Every structure is written in C-alpha cells, then in structure tokens.
Tab-separated table of C-alpha atoms and ligand atoms in Angstrom:
chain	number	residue	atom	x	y	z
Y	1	UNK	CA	-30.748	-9.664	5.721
Y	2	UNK	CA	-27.569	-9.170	7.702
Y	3	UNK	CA	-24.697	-6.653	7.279
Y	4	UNK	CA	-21.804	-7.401	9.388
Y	5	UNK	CA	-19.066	-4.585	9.753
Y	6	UNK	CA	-16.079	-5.983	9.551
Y	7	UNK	CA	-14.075	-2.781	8.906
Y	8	UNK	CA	-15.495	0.501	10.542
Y	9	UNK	CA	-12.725	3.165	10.307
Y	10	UNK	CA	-10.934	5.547	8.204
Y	11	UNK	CA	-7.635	4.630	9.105
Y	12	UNK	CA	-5.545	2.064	10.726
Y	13	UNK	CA	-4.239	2.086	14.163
Y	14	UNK	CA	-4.103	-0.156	16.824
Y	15	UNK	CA	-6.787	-3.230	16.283
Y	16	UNK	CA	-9.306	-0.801	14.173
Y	17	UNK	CA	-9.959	-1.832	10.572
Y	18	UNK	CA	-10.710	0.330	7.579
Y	19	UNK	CA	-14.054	0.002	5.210
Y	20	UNK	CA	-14.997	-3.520	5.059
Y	21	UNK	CA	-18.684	-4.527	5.157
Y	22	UNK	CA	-20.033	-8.474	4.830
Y	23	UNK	CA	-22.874	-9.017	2.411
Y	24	UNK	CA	-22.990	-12.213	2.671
Y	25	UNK	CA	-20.732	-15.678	3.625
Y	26	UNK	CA	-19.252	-14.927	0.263
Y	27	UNK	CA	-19.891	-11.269	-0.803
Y	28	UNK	CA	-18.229	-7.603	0.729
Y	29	UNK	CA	-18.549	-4.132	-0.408
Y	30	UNK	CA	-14.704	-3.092	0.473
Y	31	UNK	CA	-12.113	-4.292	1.209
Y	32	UNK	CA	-10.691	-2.663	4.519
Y	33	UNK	CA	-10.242	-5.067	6.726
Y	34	UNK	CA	-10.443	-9.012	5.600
Y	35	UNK	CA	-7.823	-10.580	7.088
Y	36	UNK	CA	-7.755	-10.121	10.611
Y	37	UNK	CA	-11.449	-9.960	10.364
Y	38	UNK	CA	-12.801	-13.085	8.547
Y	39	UNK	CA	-9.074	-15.174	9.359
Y	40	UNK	CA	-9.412	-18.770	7.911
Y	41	UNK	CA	-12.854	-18.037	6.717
Y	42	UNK	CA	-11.410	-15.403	4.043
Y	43	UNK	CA	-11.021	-18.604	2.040
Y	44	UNK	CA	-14.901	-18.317	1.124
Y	45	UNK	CA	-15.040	-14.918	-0.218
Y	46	UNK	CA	-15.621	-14.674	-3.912
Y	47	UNK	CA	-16.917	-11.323	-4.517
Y	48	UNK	CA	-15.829	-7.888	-3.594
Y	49	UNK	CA	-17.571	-4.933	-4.930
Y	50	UNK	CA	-15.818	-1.375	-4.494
Y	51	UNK	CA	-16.684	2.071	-3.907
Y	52	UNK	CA	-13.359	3.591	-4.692
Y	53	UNK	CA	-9.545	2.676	-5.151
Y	54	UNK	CA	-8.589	4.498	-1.588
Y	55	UNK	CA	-6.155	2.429	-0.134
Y	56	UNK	CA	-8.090	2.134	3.497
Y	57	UNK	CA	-10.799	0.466	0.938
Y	58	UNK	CA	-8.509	-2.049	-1.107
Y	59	UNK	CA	-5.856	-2.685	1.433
Y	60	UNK	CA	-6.298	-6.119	2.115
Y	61	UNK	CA	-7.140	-7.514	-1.553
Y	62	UNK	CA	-3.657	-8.012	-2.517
Y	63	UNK	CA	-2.984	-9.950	0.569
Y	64	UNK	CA	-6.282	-11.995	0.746
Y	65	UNK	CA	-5.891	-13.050	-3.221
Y	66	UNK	CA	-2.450	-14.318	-2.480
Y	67	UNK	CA	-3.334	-16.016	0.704
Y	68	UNK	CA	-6.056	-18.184	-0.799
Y	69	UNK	CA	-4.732	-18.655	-3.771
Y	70	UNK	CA	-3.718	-22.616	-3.393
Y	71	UNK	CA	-7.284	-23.064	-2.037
Y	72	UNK	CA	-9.532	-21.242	-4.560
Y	73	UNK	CA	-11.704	-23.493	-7.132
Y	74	UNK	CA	-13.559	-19.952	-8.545
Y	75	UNK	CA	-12.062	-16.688	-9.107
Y	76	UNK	CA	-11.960	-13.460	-6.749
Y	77	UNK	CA	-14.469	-11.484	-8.900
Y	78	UNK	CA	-13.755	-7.507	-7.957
Y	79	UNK	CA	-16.241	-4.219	-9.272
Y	80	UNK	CA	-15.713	-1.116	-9.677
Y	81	UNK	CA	-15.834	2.316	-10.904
Y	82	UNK	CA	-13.941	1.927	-14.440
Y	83	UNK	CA	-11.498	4.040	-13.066
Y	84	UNK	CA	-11.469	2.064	-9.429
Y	85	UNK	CA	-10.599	-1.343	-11.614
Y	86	UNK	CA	-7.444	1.132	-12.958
Y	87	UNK	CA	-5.934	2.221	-10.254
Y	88	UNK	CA	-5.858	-1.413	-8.581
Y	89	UNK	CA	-4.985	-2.886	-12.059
Y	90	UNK	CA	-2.319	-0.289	-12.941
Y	91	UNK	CA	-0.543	0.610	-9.094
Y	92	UNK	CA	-1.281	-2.284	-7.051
Y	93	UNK	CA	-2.053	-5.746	-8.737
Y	94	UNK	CA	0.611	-4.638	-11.534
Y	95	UNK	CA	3.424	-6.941	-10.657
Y	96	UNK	CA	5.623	-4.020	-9.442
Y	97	UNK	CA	3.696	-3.304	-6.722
Y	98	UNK	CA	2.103	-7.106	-5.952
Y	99	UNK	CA	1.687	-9.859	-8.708
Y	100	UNK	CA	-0.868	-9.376	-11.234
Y	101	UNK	CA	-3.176	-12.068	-10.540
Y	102	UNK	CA	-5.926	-11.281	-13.342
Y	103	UNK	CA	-2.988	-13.337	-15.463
Y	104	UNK	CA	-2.481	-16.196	-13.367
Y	105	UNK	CA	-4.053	-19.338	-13.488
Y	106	UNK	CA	-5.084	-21.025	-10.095
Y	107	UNK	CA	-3.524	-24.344	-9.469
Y	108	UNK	CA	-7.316	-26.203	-8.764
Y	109	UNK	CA	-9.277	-25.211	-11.585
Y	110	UNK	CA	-7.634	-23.266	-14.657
Y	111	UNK	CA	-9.295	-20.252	-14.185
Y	112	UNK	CA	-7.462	-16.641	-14.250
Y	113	UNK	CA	-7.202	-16.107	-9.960
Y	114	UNK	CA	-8.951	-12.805	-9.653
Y	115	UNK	CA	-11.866	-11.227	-12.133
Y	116	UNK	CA	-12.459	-7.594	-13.128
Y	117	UNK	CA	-15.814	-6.036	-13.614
Y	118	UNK	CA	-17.134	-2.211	-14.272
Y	119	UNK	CA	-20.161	-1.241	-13.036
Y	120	UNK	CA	-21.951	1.953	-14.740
Y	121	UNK	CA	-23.172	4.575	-12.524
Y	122	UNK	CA	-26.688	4.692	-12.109
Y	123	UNK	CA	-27.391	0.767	-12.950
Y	124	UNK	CA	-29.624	-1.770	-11.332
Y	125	UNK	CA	-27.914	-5.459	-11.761
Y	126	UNK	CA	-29.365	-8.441	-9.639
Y	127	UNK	CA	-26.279	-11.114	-8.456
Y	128	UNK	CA	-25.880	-13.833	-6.313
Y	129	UNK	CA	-29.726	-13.117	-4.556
Y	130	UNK	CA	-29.611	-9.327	-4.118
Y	131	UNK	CA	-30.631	-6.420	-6.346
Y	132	UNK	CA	-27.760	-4.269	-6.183
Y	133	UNK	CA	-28.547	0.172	-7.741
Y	134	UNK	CA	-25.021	1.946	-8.029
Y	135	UNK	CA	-24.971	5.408	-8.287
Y	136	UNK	CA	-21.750	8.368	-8.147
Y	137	UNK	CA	-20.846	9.883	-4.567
Y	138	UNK	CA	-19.358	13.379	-3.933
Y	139	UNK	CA	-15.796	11.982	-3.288
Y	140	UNK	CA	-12.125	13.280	-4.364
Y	141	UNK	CA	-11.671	10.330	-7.036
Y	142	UNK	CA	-14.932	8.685	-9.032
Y	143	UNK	CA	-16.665	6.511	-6.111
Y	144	UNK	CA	-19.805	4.582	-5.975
Y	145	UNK	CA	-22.620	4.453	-3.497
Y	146	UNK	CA	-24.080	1.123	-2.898
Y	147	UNK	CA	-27.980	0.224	-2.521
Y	148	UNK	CA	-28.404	-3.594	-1.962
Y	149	UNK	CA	-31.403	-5.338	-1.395
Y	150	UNK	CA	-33.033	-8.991	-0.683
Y	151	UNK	CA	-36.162	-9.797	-0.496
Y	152	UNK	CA	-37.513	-6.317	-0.920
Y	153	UNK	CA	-35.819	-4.458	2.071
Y	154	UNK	CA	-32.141	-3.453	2.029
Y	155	UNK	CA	-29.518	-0.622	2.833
Y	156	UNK	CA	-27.743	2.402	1.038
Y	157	UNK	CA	-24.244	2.744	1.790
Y	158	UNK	CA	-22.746	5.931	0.667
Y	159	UNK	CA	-19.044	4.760	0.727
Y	160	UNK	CA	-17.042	7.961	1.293
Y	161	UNK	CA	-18.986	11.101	0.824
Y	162	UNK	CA	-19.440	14.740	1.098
Y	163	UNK	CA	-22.777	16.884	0.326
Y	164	UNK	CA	-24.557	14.442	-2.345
Y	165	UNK	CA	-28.194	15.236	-2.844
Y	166	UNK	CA	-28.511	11.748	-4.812
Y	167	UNK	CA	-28.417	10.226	-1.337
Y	168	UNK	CA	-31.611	12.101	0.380
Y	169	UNK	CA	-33.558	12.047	-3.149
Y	170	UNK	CA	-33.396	7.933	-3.767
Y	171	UNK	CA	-34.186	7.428	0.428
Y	172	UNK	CA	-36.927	9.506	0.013
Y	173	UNK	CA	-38.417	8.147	-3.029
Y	174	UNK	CA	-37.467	4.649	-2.350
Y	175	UNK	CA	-38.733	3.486	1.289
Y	176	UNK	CA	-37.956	-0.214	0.535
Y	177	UNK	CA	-34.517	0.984	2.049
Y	178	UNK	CA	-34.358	0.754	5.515
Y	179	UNK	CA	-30.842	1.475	6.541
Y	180	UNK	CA	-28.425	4.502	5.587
Y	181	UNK	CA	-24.594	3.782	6.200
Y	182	UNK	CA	-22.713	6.870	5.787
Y	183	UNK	CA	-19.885	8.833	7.159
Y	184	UNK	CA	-18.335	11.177	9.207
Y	185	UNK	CA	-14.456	11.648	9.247
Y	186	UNK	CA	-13.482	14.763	10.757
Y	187	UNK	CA	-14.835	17.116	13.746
Y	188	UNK	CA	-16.577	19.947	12.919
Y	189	UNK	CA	-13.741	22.115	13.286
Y	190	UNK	CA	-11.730	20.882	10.649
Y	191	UNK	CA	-14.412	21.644	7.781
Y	192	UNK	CA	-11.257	22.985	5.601
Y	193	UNK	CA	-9.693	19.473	5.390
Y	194	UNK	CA	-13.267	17.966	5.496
Y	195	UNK	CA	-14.346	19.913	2.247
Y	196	UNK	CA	-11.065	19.497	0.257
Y	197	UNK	CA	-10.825	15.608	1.004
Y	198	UNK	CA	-15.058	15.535	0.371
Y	199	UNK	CA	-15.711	13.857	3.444
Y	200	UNK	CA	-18.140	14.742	5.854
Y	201	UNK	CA	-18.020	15.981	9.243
Y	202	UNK	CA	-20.947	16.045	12.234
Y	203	UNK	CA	-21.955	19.375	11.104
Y	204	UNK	CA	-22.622	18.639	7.469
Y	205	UNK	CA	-24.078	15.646	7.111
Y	206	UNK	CA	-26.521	17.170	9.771
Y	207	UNK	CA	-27.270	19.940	7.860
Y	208	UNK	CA	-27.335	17.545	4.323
Y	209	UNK	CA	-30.053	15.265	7.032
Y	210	UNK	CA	-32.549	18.125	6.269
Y	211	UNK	CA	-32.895	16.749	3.019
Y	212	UNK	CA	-34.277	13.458	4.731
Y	213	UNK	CA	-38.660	13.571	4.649
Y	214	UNK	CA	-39.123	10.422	6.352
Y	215	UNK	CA	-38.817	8.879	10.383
Y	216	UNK	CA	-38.293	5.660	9.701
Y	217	UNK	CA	-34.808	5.621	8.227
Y	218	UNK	CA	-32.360	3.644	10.785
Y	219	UNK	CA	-28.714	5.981	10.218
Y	220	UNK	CA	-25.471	4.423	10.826
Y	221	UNK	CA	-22.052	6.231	10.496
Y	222	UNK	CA	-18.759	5.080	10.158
Y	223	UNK	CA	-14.924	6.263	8.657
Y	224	UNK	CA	-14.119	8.419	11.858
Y	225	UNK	CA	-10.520	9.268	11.902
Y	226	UNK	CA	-8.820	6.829	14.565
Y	227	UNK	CA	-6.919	10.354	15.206
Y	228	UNK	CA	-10.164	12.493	16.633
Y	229	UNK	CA	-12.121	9.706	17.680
Y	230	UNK	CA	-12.419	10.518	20.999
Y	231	UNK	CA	-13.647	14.268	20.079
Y	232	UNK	CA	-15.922	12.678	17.320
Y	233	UNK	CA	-17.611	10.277	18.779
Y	234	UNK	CA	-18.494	13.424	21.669
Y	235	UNK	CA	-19.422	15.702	19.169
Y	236	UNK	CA	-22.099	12.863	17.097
Y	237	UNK	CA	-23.151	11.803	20.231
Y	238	UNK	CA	-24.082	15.592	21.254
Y	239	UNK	CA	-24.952	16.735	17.542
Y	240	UNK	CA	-26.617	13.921	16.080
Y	241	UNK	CA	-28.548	11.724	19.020
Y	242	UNK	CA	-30.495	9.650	16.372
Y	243	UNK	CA	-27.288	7.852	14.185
Y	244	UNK	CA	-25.762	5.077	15.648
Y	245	UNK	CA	-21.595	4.722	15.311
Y	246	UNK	CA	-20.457	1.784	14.001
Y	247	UNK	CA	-17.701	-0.418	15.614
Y	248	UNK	CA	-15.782	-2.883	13.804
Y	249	UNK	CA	-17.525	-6.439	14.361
Y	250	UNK	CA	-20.905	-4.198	14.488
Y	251	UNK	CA	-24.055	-6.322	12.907
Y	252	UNK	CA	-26.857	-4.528	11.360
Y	253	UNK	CA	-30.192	-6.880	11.150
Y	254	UNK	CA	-32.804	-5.348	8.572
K	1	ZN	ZN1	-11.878	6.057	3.063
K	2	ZN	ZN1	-11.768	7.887	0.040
C-alpha cells in the first residue's frame, strides 16, 4: 500500500500544511491540508476519517465540501470520535461559522452533501478494501489513533499524542504493522508546554521507544512546530538517528 503525506506539520506557515495523510485516490485520515495539496483532484475524495476536532486537523473540510459541492454525485462521508463529529457539527459546519452541509442536498444526486459517522474506540471495521482498528490517544480532547491495513500489512498512526502505552503494546503484539507515524511537536526544552498540550517532544517519545521489543518497525514523525523546526529537526536528527521526518508530499511504500 501507499501513504502519501499530504500535510506534515503542526501549524501553518509559509507553504507547510497541517495533518493530512492520503489513504487512498479517495480516502484521508485528516484533514490538514487538501486543497493546495490534492488541487482539482480534491473533487475525488469521499472519505475522511479523523483523529480529533483540532483545527490544524479539520481546517480544510469546510472549504473542500463547498468547493466540490456542484461536482459531487456521493456524499463527503467524515468519522470521528463522537465528540470530534460535535465540535465540527456544533462550531464549524453550524451555519454560523460555515453552512451546515449535513442538511443540504447536492444538486447531482439528492443526497445530504456531507455524512457523519462515530467510530467506537477500540473497534475493528473493514471499508472500502482496508481493515481499519481505532483505539484512544493521550491527547488534550478525545482523539483516535489509526491502524489501517490491506492485504495483511499496514501502518499505525498515532494522530497527536503524548505517553500512550496502547501504542508500544498493539506494535508489539501485532507485527502485521510495519510502519509507526507519530509525533514530535516541541524541543526538548519546552517539556512544560509539551506535557500540558499532550504532545510529545524528542525526549519522550524516546524514552516511551523503550517500550518498543521489536527491529523491524520503520518510525516516521511528523507535527513539528513550523516555529522550532530548525532546532527540532537538529535535536531528532541527533537524539533519535533511526525515525525518519516527514515532509509534506512525503510517500511511505509498505
Ligand atoms: Zn495537531
Ligand atoms: Zn491536537
């Protein structure tokens, strides 16, 4: 399978994108960074699943449902965290904010323009050829980690994260999974902001990589700060030589 990054960052500035990862021609976990990434091709996405209703996750669904609007035949079917689907449903998509497209009808096929799902912690579903496990992560609002899988291999994506020990226990049970994508957002120095916004930094998700009893596990990290990335990137490259960072346009092949 292929995972294409479209969205690599934990903030916007410049030309970087926020959380967005490609599935799939029609399929993303997050929503970060769709429309300057995908342009025309936007059009063909029909399925978004979320980790959490951060708005460097969901930024670009409000203007991606209302840009292919006139050309969609199916619905924009979004997951979630029952409380994720909330907070878009009730501060965004809530015709205050942006129109609330869940009650409008597109033009070429009668259907309601955008679809809501909840997805249980700790559920297996199988959709649209992969076999999708969610599970909680340690984050400041409910927020789900992602394992997806086709044909028997796949990834774990941990979405935004501090200490979880969920994470090391299913990779080390489970060594169908191949690929970890998880995160580091802040230098080492700023733990205080690190632990009170529960993401982590170089220094604890190397001590949490203890946890980890197998060799084989390719690591990926993304959600740097586009404010310390220069210090970040020299302090992973120095303090964890084995992860890889992610770049926005990045493609994994497992
Ligand atoms: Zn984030
Ligand atoms: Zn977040």
């Amino acid at each position: 399978m292929k995972v294409k990054i479209l969205g690599a960052y934990g903030g916007r500035f410049g030309d970087l994108g926020t959380t967005c990862i490609q599935i799939s021609e029609d399929t993303l976990i997050d929503a970060g960074n769709i429309m300057r990434s995908l342009g025309e091709r936007c059009i063909q996405v029909n399925n978004i699943f979320l980790t959490h209703a951060h708005l460097d996750h969901i930024v670009d669904i409000p203007f991606m449902i209302d840009y292919t609007f006139r050309f969609r035949e199916q619905p924009l079917n979004i997951y979630g965290h029952r409380e994720t689907i909330e907070a878009v449903k009730d501060y965004i998509m809530n015709w205050n904010i942006w129109p609330e497209f869940s009650s409008i009808r597109l033009i070429n096929s009668g259907d309601y323009a955008v679809n809501y799902y909840e997805l249980l912690p700790e559920t297996s579903f199988h959709t649209n050829g992969f076999d999708i496990y969610v599970f909680l992560s340690n984050h400041t609002v409910p927020t789900l980690s992602y394992v997806v899988k086709q044909n028997g291999v796949g990834f774990l994506f941990t979405g935004d994260t501090y200490r979880n020990p969920a994470v090391w226990e299913i990779l080390n049970r489970d060594r169908e999974i191949k690929v970890l994508i998880t995160e580091v957002s802040f230098p080492s120095y700023m733990h205080n902001l690190a632990e009170v916004s529960k993401h982590h930094t170089p220094k604890t998700l190397r001590e949490e990589l203890k946890y980890l009893e197998r060799d084989d596990l390719e690591i990926y990290i993304m959600h740097l700060k586009p404010n310390s990335l220069e210090e970040l990137r020299e302090e992973i490259r120095a303090t964890l030589p084995t992860v890889k960072i992610l770049d926005d346009g990045d493609e994994i092949i497992i």
